[in-house]
Every structure is written in structure tokens, then in C-alpha cells.
Amino acid sequence: MRVGFIGLGNVGGKLAGSLLRNKVDLSVHDLAPDRVEGFVARGAQAGGSPAEMMHGCDVVITCLPSPMASDAVMSGMLDEVVAGKVWMEMSTTDEAEVRRLGHAVQERGGAAVDCPVSGGCHRAESGNISIFAGCDRATFEHVLPLLTTMGRRVLHTGGLGSASVLKVVTNYLATANLVSCAEALVVSKAAGMDLNVAYEAIRISSGTSFVHETESQVILNGSRDISFTMDLVAKDIGLFQQVADRSGVPLDINPKLIDIFADGIGRFGPRELSPNIIRRLEEVTGLDIRAPGFPSEMVDDEPEEPGAEVIISPAP
């Protein structure tokens, strides 16, 4: 099986790296030539244009920054879709848009999967990230070997588009966790608490979360580096809001999060690292929310293990 990978950014480059590390026959494409050159130096092939990628590969994976980018790439390669071709969309995108593009692929005889990832760039790099996959069961089983090469836990979420819904649900929760962790750390400091002690108190308590145990560490280090930026957070919670609006669900928290990140982008710029949303509170309080002993970036210290499908137990 020849696989094409389009989009070698912070997440895509790491997912493609897992494929290459595990000896998948890989072609790559990115708008940044140096990223392509780096993969070619490691044994991949330069795939050329998106159309050339779809023509020459059995499976084409996209991991792109926005629905507009995915639309532009698909417009370039749709004419090359024939029976037997598979498009795997690993971008965080709009479920309505992935269904639209996926149906266009299916109308030409191809198959489509939306399969976004969750768990952070450090786990994408190690191959231990989680992957949601939305598609029919036969297509899922066909691409499962690729999914388990890139990720450790793979969940079949239902039909096309279902994975994208759940991806923005989980990113909404991560954003709410990030903002609440920032507020908790600033209040702890303002109340005279030692931040090392505050971090540990939260970690061993009912208040802990994946976000606290990862992003709070790089906040306290001062690097704030999780390879994720405020504009991407704004995109994700905006997509979550669209799902809520289409479903007729009035929300209280997410509109506030949208306002908070719009303010953060206005103050610090769209490409500011997302944990630096805490700077809004640091500036107004004059507090420095840093502490010794925390890492500057997150590294997955678990060994890479073969991935597997997550099987949901039937209700008792």
C-alpha cells in the first residue's frame, strides 16, 4: 500500500514520521519545501502536487490547519479519485465540511475517513496518540493498520463526520480546562501558595486533568510551549460552537471561551502559544506564574507500543 501524506506541520509531521519509522511506503507533500526535503532525506518520496499524490497513492492522508485548506487540497486531487482510492482526513475540521468532501470522494468510487487525533504533539511524535475514526466499518478495517501505526488507541466513532464532532467536543473540554487551570494557578499564587505545592495538590486531587498534568507544567516552566497556538484554539472552539448551533444547544461556557481567546489574540497575536492565555491574568495582577523544576516541553516517556482498536463494552 502506497500512502501519501499532505501537511507536515506540528501534528502532521509527527504522524507522517510514525509511518516512515514503521517502514510504510510514504510520499509527502507540504507547502514548505524544507519539510518535504527533511522527509526525503529520511527515506520518503516527494509526492508532487495533491493531484499527483492521489494519482500515485492508494491512500492519501491530509492533516491541515483549516477546513479551507482541506477544501483547496481536495479541489486539486478530486479528479484523480477512482474506485479503490482512500482519503483520510486527520485535520481538526468541520463535520459538515468533511461530510461534503467525503461524499464527493465516495461519488467517484473512493472511500473517506475522518480520523483526527487527540493527546498532544508529544504523543503524536511517539506514536502513542489516540485517534477517532468516522467511516463505514469495512473502510475502518481497511485503514486500521495505518491508524494503529500512527496511534495507540483507535476508536471507531460511527459514520463519516462523527469523529470530527467528537474531536471538537474534546478540544472544547481541553480549552475549558486550560482556562480554568490558568485561573487556578493565578489565584493560588495571589493567595500566597507555593506554586510547586499548588501544582501537586491539584494533581493528586479531584481537580486534576490531562491538561493540568501537561500544560500546567509548561506554564509553570515559563516556556508555555505545547506546539499549539491561540488561532488554532479559536478555530477549534469556533467549530464546537457551530456544532452546538446546528444542534440547537444554547451554551454558556463556550461563548465566554471564544471571547477570552479573541481578547488573547488581540493582545498577543494569533500565533502566540495557547497556554500564554494566562498572560491576561499575569498582566492584570502583576504576578509571575512560574516555578522551578518543571519541563520546558512535554515529552512522551512511554515506549512506542503497537496500537489497537478501542472496543466499547456493551451496556450491562
Short mmCIF file of C-alpha atoms in Angstrom, two decimals:
data_model
loop_
_atom_site.label_atom_id
_atom_site.label_comp_id
_atom_site.label_asym_id
_atom_site.label_seq_id
_atom_site.Cartn_x
_atom_site.Cartn_y
_atom_site.Cartn_z
CA MET A 1 0.00 0.00 0.00
CA ARG A 2 1.46 3.34 -1.05
CA VAL A 3 0.50 6.17 1.28
CA GLY A 4 0.60 9.90 0.58
CA PHE A 5 0.70 12.41 3.43
CA ILE A 6 -0.18 16.07 2.85
CA GLY A 7 0.58 18.55 5.64
CA LEU A 8 3.81 18.14 7.60
CA GLY A 9 3.21 20.70 10.34
CA ASN A 10 3.36 20.27 14.11
CA VAL A 11 0.98 17.31 14.17
CA GLY A 12 1.10 16.04 10.60
CA GLY A 13 4.87 15.86 10.52
CA LYS A 14 4.88 13.66 13.61
CA LEU A 15 2.13 11.36 12.32
CA ALA A 16 3.93 11.02 8.99
CA GLY A 17 7.11 10.34 10.96
CA SER A 18 5.46 7.37 12.65
CA LEU A 19 4.50 5.94 9.27
CA LEU A 20 8.04 6.39 7.94
CA ARG A 21 9.64 4.99 11.11
CA ASN A 22 7.50 1.89 10.72
CA LYS A 23 8.53 1.31 7.09
CA VAL A 24 5.33 2.43 5.36
CA ASP A 25 5.85 3.24 1.65
CA LEU A 26 5.40 7.00 2.01
CA SER A 27 5.16 10.03 -0.28
CA VAL A 28 4.84 13.50 1.22
CA HIS A 29 3.74 17.00 0.25
CA ASP A 30 3.80 20.33 2.06
CA LEU A 31 3.85 23.99 1.05
CA ALA A 32 7.17 24.32 2.91
CA PRO A 33 9.85 22.66 0.72
CA ASP A 34 12.25 22.19 3.63
CA ARG A 35 9.74 19.91 5.38
CA VAL A 36 9.48 17.74 2.28
CA GLU A 37 13.26 17.70 1.92
CA GLY A 38 13.64 16.57 5.51
CA PHE A 39 11.35 13.59 4.90
CA VAL A 40 13.05 12.70 1.63
CA ALA A 41 16.39 12.66 3.46
CA ARG A 42 14.87 10.08 5.84
CA GLY A 43 13.60 7.81 3.07
CA ALA A 44 10.22 9.18 1.93
CA GLN A 45 9.50 10.26 -1.62
CA ALA A 46 8.49 13.76 -2.70
CA GLY A 47 4.90 13.34 -3.80
CA GLY A 48 4.50 16.40 -6.00
CA SER A 49 1.12 18.11 -6.18
CA PRO A 50 -2.02 16.87 -4.39
CA ALA A 51 -3.30 15.59 -7.75
CA GLU A 52 -0.08 13.63 -8.29
CA MET A 53 -0.34 12.27 -4.78
CA MET A 54 -3.87 10.95 -5.30
CA HIS A 55 -2.94 9.55 -8.72
CA GLY A 56 0.09 7.67 -7.44
CA CYS A 57 -1.04 6.54 -3.98
CA ASP A 58 -3.62 4.09 -2.68
CA VAL A 59 -4.33 6.22 0.39
CA VAL A 60 -3.90 9.98 0.78
CA ILE A 61 -3.87 11.45 4.29
CA THR A 62 -4.39 15.17 4.90
CA CYS A 63 -3.51 16.98 8.12
CA LEU A 64 -4.11 20.67 7.53
CA PRO A 65 -4.76 23.81 9.58
CA SER A 66 -8.30 24.69 8.47
CA PRO A 67 -11.37 23.49 6.55
CA MET A 68 -10.46 25.97 3.81
CA ALA A 69 -7.05 24.34 3.41
CA SER A 70 -8.64 20.90 3.19
CA ASP A 71 -11.08 22.16 0.56
CA ALA A 72 -8.25 23.63 -1.51
CA VAL A 73 -6.26 20.38 -1.39
CA MET A 74 -9.30 18.23 -2.20
CA SER A 75 -10.16 20.52 -5.14
CA GLY A 76 -6.71 19.74 -6.50
CA MET A 77 -6.94 15.96 -6.21
CA LEU A 78 -10.63 15.08 -6.61
CA ASP A 79 -10.33 14.42 -10.34
CA GLU A 80 -7.78 11.68 -9.57
CA VAL A 81 -10.12 9.79 -7.23
CA VAL A 82 -11.19 6.45 -8.67
CA ALA A 83 -12.54 3.21 -7.20
CA GLY A 84 -10.20 1.85 -4.54
CA LYS A 85 -8.69 5.19 -3.51
CA VAL A 86 -9.00 6.27 0.13
CA TRP A 87 -8.91 9.78 1.59
CA MET A 88 -8.13 10.03 5.30
CA GLU A 89 -8.77 13.46 6.82
CA MET A 90 -6.75 13.87 10.03
CA SER A 91 -7.26 17.63 10.31
CA THR A 92 -9.42 19.12 13.04
CA THR A 93 -12.24 20.31 10.84
CA ASP A 94 -15.94 21.00 10.49
CA GLU A 95 -18.02 17.82 10.45
CA ALA A 96 -20.35 19.23 7.79
CA GLU A 97 -17.39 20.07 5.57
CA VAL A 98 -15.73 16.68 5.96
CA ARG A 99 -19.02 15.03 5.06
CA ARG A 100 -19.33 17.24 1.96
CA LEU A 101 -15.81 16.47 0.76
CA GLY A 102 -16.08 12.82 1.77
CA HIS A 103 -19.29 12.38 -0.18
CA ALA A 104 -17.57 13.86 -3.24
CA VAL A 105 -14.86 11.22 -2.88
CA GLN A 106 -17.46 8.48 -2.46
CA GLU A 107 -19.37 9.62 -5.56
CA ARG A 108 -16.23 8.93 -7.59
CA GLY A 109 -15.89 5.42 -6.15
CA GLY A 110 -13.40 6.20 -3.39
CA ALA A 111 -13.68 5.86 0.36
CA ALA A 112 -13.38 8.59 3.01
CA VAL A 113 -12.47 8.59 6.68
CA ASP A 114 -12.34 11.48 9.13
CA CYS A 115 -9.74 10.47 11.70
CA PRO A 116 -8.49 13.35 13.86
CA VAL A 117 -6.07 12.74 16.72
CA SER A 118 -6.10 13.71 20.39
CA GLY A 119 -3.44 13.68 23.09
CA GLY A 120 -0.86 16.33 22.26
CA CYS A 121 2.09 16.69 19.91
CA HIS A 122 4.38 14.75 22.24
CA ARG A 123 2.20 11.68 21.87
CA ALA A 124 1.82 12.19 18.12
CA GLU A 125 5.61 12.04 17.88
CA SER A 126 5.89 8.79 19.83
CA GLY A 127 3.02 7.05 18.04
CA ASN A 128 1.07 6.81 21.31
CA ILE A 129 -1.66 9.31 20.45
CA SER A 130 -5.39 8.49 20.33
CA ILE A 131 -7.28 8.51 17.03
CA PHE A 132 -11.00 8.78 16.34
CA ALA A 133 -12.22 7.33 13.02
CA GLY A 134 -15.55 8.04 11.33
CA CYS A 135 -16.48 5.85 8.34
CA ASP A 136 -18.25 2.63 7.44
CA ARG A 137 -16.96 -0.49 9.15
CA ALA A 138 -15.38 -2.03 6.03
CA THR A 139 -13.34 1.12 5.36
CA PHE A 140 -12.33 1.28 9.01
CA GLU A 141 -10.96 -2.24 8.93
CA HIS A 142 -9.12 -1.48 5.68
CA VAL A 143 -7.25 1.52 7.13
CA LEU A 144 -6.90 0.20 10.69
CA PRO A 145 -3.29 -0.96 10.12
CA LEU A 146 -2.34 2.64 9.23
CA LEU A 147 -4.26 4.06 12.18
CA THR A 148 -2.61 1.68 14.63
CA THR A 149 0.79 2.59 13.19
CA MET A 150 0.19 6.28 13.92
CA GLY A 151 -1.70 5.87 17.22
CA ARG A 152 -2.06 3.56 20.21
CA ARG A 153 -5.81 3.82 20.87
CA VAL A 154 -8.13 3.88 17.85
CA LEU A 155 -11.86 4.39 18.33
CA HIS A 156 -14.39 3.75 15.56
CA THR A 157 -16.89 6.53 16.26
CA GLY A 158 -19.56 5.79 13.66
CA GLY A 159 -20.23 7.24 10.23
CA LEU A 160 -18.30 9.87 8.31
CA GLY A 161 -18.17 13.11 10.28
CA SER A 162 -18.74 11.55 13.69
CA ALA A 163 -15.03 11.66 14.57
CA SER A 164 -14.86 15.37 13.76
CA VAL A 165 -17.79 16.08 16.08
CA LEU A 166 -16.09 14.25 18.94
CA LYS A 167 -12.73 15.87 18.18
CA VAL A 168 -14.10 19.39 18.65
CA VAL A 169 -16.00 18.22 21.74
CA THR A 170 -12.73 17.06 23.30
CA ASN A 171 -10.88 20.20 22.20
CA TYR A 172 -13.59 22.33 23.79
CA LEU A 173 -13.08 20.45 27.05
CA ALA A 174 -9.30 20.89 26.79
CA THR A 175 -9.74 24.63 26.25
CA ALA A 176 -12.07 24.95 29.24
CA ASN A 177 -9.50 23.01 31.28
CA LEU A 178 -6.67 25.28 30.12
CA VAL A 179 -8.50 28.46 31.11
CA SER A 180 -9.58 27.02 34.46
CA CYS A 181 -6.02 25.79 35.20
CA ALA A 182 -4.68 29.26 34.40
CA GLU A 183 -7.17 30.84 36.79
CA ALA A 184 -6.44 28.26 39.49
CA LEU A 185 -2.68 28.84 39.31
CA VAL A 186 -3.02 32.63 39.38
CA VAL A 187 -5.42 32.55 42.34
CA SER A 188 -3.10 30.14 44.17
CA LYS A 189 -0.17 32.50 43.69
CA ALA A 190 -2.22 35.56 44.67
CA ALA A 191 -3.32 33.75 47.85
CA GLY A 192 0.31 33.14 48.82
CA MET A 193 0.55 29.48 47.89
CA ASP A 194 3.82 27.88 46.77
CA LEU A 195 3.19 27.02 43.10
CA ASN A 196 5.03 23.70 43.29
CA VAL A 197 2.76 22.69 46.14
CA ALA A 198 -0.31 24.03 44.35
CA TYR A 199 0.53 22.03 41.23
CA GLU A 200 0.89 18.84 43.26
CA ALA A 201 -2.28 19.48 45.27
CA ILE A 202 -4.26 19.77 42.06
CA ARG A 203 -2.53 16.76 40.50
CA ILE A 204 -3.41 14.37 43.35
CA SER A 205 -6.94 15.68 43.82
CA SER A 206 -10.32 15.60 42.13
CA GLY A 207 -9.28 18.79 40.34
CA THR A 208 -6.67 17.14 38.16
CA SER A 209 -6.92 16.62 34.41
CA PHE A 210 -4.80 15.69 31.40
CA VAL A 211 -4.44 19.41 30.68
CA HIS A 212 -3.22 20.17 34.19
CA GLU A 213 -0.69 17.34 34.10
CA THR A 214 0.71 18.57 30.76
CA GLU A 215 0.02 22.24 30.04
CA SER A 216 0.25 23.44 33.64
CA GLN A 217 3.81 22.12 33.67
CA VAL A 218 4.96 24.21 30.69
CA ILE A 219 3.05 27.21 32.09
CA LEU A 220 4.99 26.93 35.34
CA ASN A 221 8.26 26.42 33.45
CA GLY A 222 7.60 29.66 31.57
CA SER A 223 8.12 28.23 28.08
CA ARG A 224 4.36 27.70 27.57
CA ASP A 225 5.37 25.50 24.63
CA ILE A 226 2.94 22.78 23.61
CA SER A 227 3.28 23.48 19.86
CA PHE A 228 -0.27 24.86 19.72
CA THR A 229 -1.29 28.45 19.11
CA MET A 230 -4.18 30.73 20.01
CA ASP A 231 -5.54 30.91 16.46
CA LEU A 232 -5.89 27.12 16.41
CA VAL A 233 -7.73 27.16 19.74
CA ALA A 234 -10.05 29.85 18.37
CA LYS A 235 -10.71 27.71 15.28
CA ASP A 236 -11.48 24.61 17.37
CA ILE A 237 -13.88 26.23 19.82
CA GLY A 238 -15.49 28.04 16.89
CA LEU A 239 -16.12 24.65 15.25
CA PHE A 240 -17.58 23.36 18.52
CA GLN A 241 -19.90 26.37 18.62
CA GLN A 242 -21.05 25.60 15.07
CA VAL A 243 -21.92 22.04 16.07
CA ALA A 244 -23.87 23.34 19.08
CA ASP A 245 -25.69 25.93 16.99
CA ARG A 246 -26.65 23.41 14.31
CA SER A 247 -27.88 21.08 17.06
CA GLY A 248 -29.92 23.79 18.77
CA VAL A 249 -27.99 23.72 22.04
CA PRO A 250 -27.61 27.07 23.87
CA LEU A 251 -24.20 27.22 25.55
CA ASP A 252 -22.92 29.29 28.47
CA ILE A 253 -19.22 28.48 28.74
CA ASN A 254 -18.03 28.20 25.13
CA PRO A 255 -19.11 31.72 24.09
CA LYS A 256 -17.06 33.04 27.02
CA LEU A 257 -14.07 30.97 25.90
CA ILE A 258 -14.43 32.43 22.41
CA ASP A 259 -14.34 35.93 23.93
CA ILE A 260 -11.31 35.08 26.10
CA PHE A 261 -9.27 33.83 23.17
CA ALA A 262 -10.37 36.69 20.93
CA ASP A 263 -9.02 39.00 23.62
CA GLY A 264 -5.81 36.94 23.89
CA ILE A 265 -5.29 37.08 20.13
CA GLY A 266 -5.91 40.83 20.17
CA ARG A 267 -3.31 41.31 22.90
CA PHE A 268 -0.62 38.81 21.95
CA GLY A 269 -1.23 37.85 18.32
CA PRO A 270 -2.79 34.78 16.67
CA ARG A 271 0.43 32.73 16.67
CA GLU A 272 1.06 33.14 20.40
CA LEU A 273 1.33 29.81 22.20
CA SER A 274 -2.07 28.88 23.61
CA PRO A 275 -1.01 28.40 27.28
CA ASN A 276 0.01 32.05 27.27
CA ILE A 277 -3.66 32.85 27.68
CA ILE A 278 -2.54 33.03 31.33
CA ARG A 279 -0.71 36.26 30.47
CA ARG A 280 -4.06 38.09 30.57
CA LEU A 281 -4.18 37.40 34.31
CA GLU A 282 -0.45 37.79 34.87
CA GLU A 283 -0.58 41.27 33.41
CA VAL A 284 -3.61 42.47 35.36
CA THR A 285 -2.32 41.06 38.67
CA GLY A 286 1.37 41.73 38.14
CA LEU A 287 2.13 38.13 39.15
CA ASP A 288 4.73 35.86 37.58
CA ILE A 289 3.28 32.35 37.34
CA ARG A 290 6.48 30.34 37.16
CA ALA A 291 8.11 27.79 39.44
CA PRO A 292 11.31 25.74 39.37
CA GLY A 293 11.54 22.09 38.39
CA PHE A 294 9.05 21.91 35.52
CA PRO A 295 9.95 20.89 31.92
CA SER A 296 10.11 23.34 29.03
CA GLU A 297 8.26 20.95 26.75
CA MET A 298 6.29 17.76 27.08
CA VAL A 299 7.99 14.51 26.09
CA ASP A 300 6.20 11.18 25.95
CA ASP A 301 8.32 8.89 28.12
CA GLU A 302 6.20 5.81 27.39
CA PRO A 303 7.76 3.43 24.85
CA GLU A 304 6.05 3.19 21.49
CA GLU A 305 3.62 0.28 21.52
CA PRO A 306 1.51 -1.30 18.79
CA GLY A 307 -1.84 0.39 18.52
CA ALA A 308 -5.19 -1.33 18.80
CA GLU A 309 -8.87 -0.61 18.35
CA VAL A 310 -10.69 0.53 21.48
CA ILE A 311 -13.62 -1.85 21.93
CA ILE A 312 -16.63 -0.37 23.68
CA SER A 313 -18.16 -2.83 26.10
CA PRO A 314 -21.89 -3.41 25.66
CA ALA A 315 -24.15 -1.90 28.28
CA PRO A 316 -24.97 -4.31 31.13
#
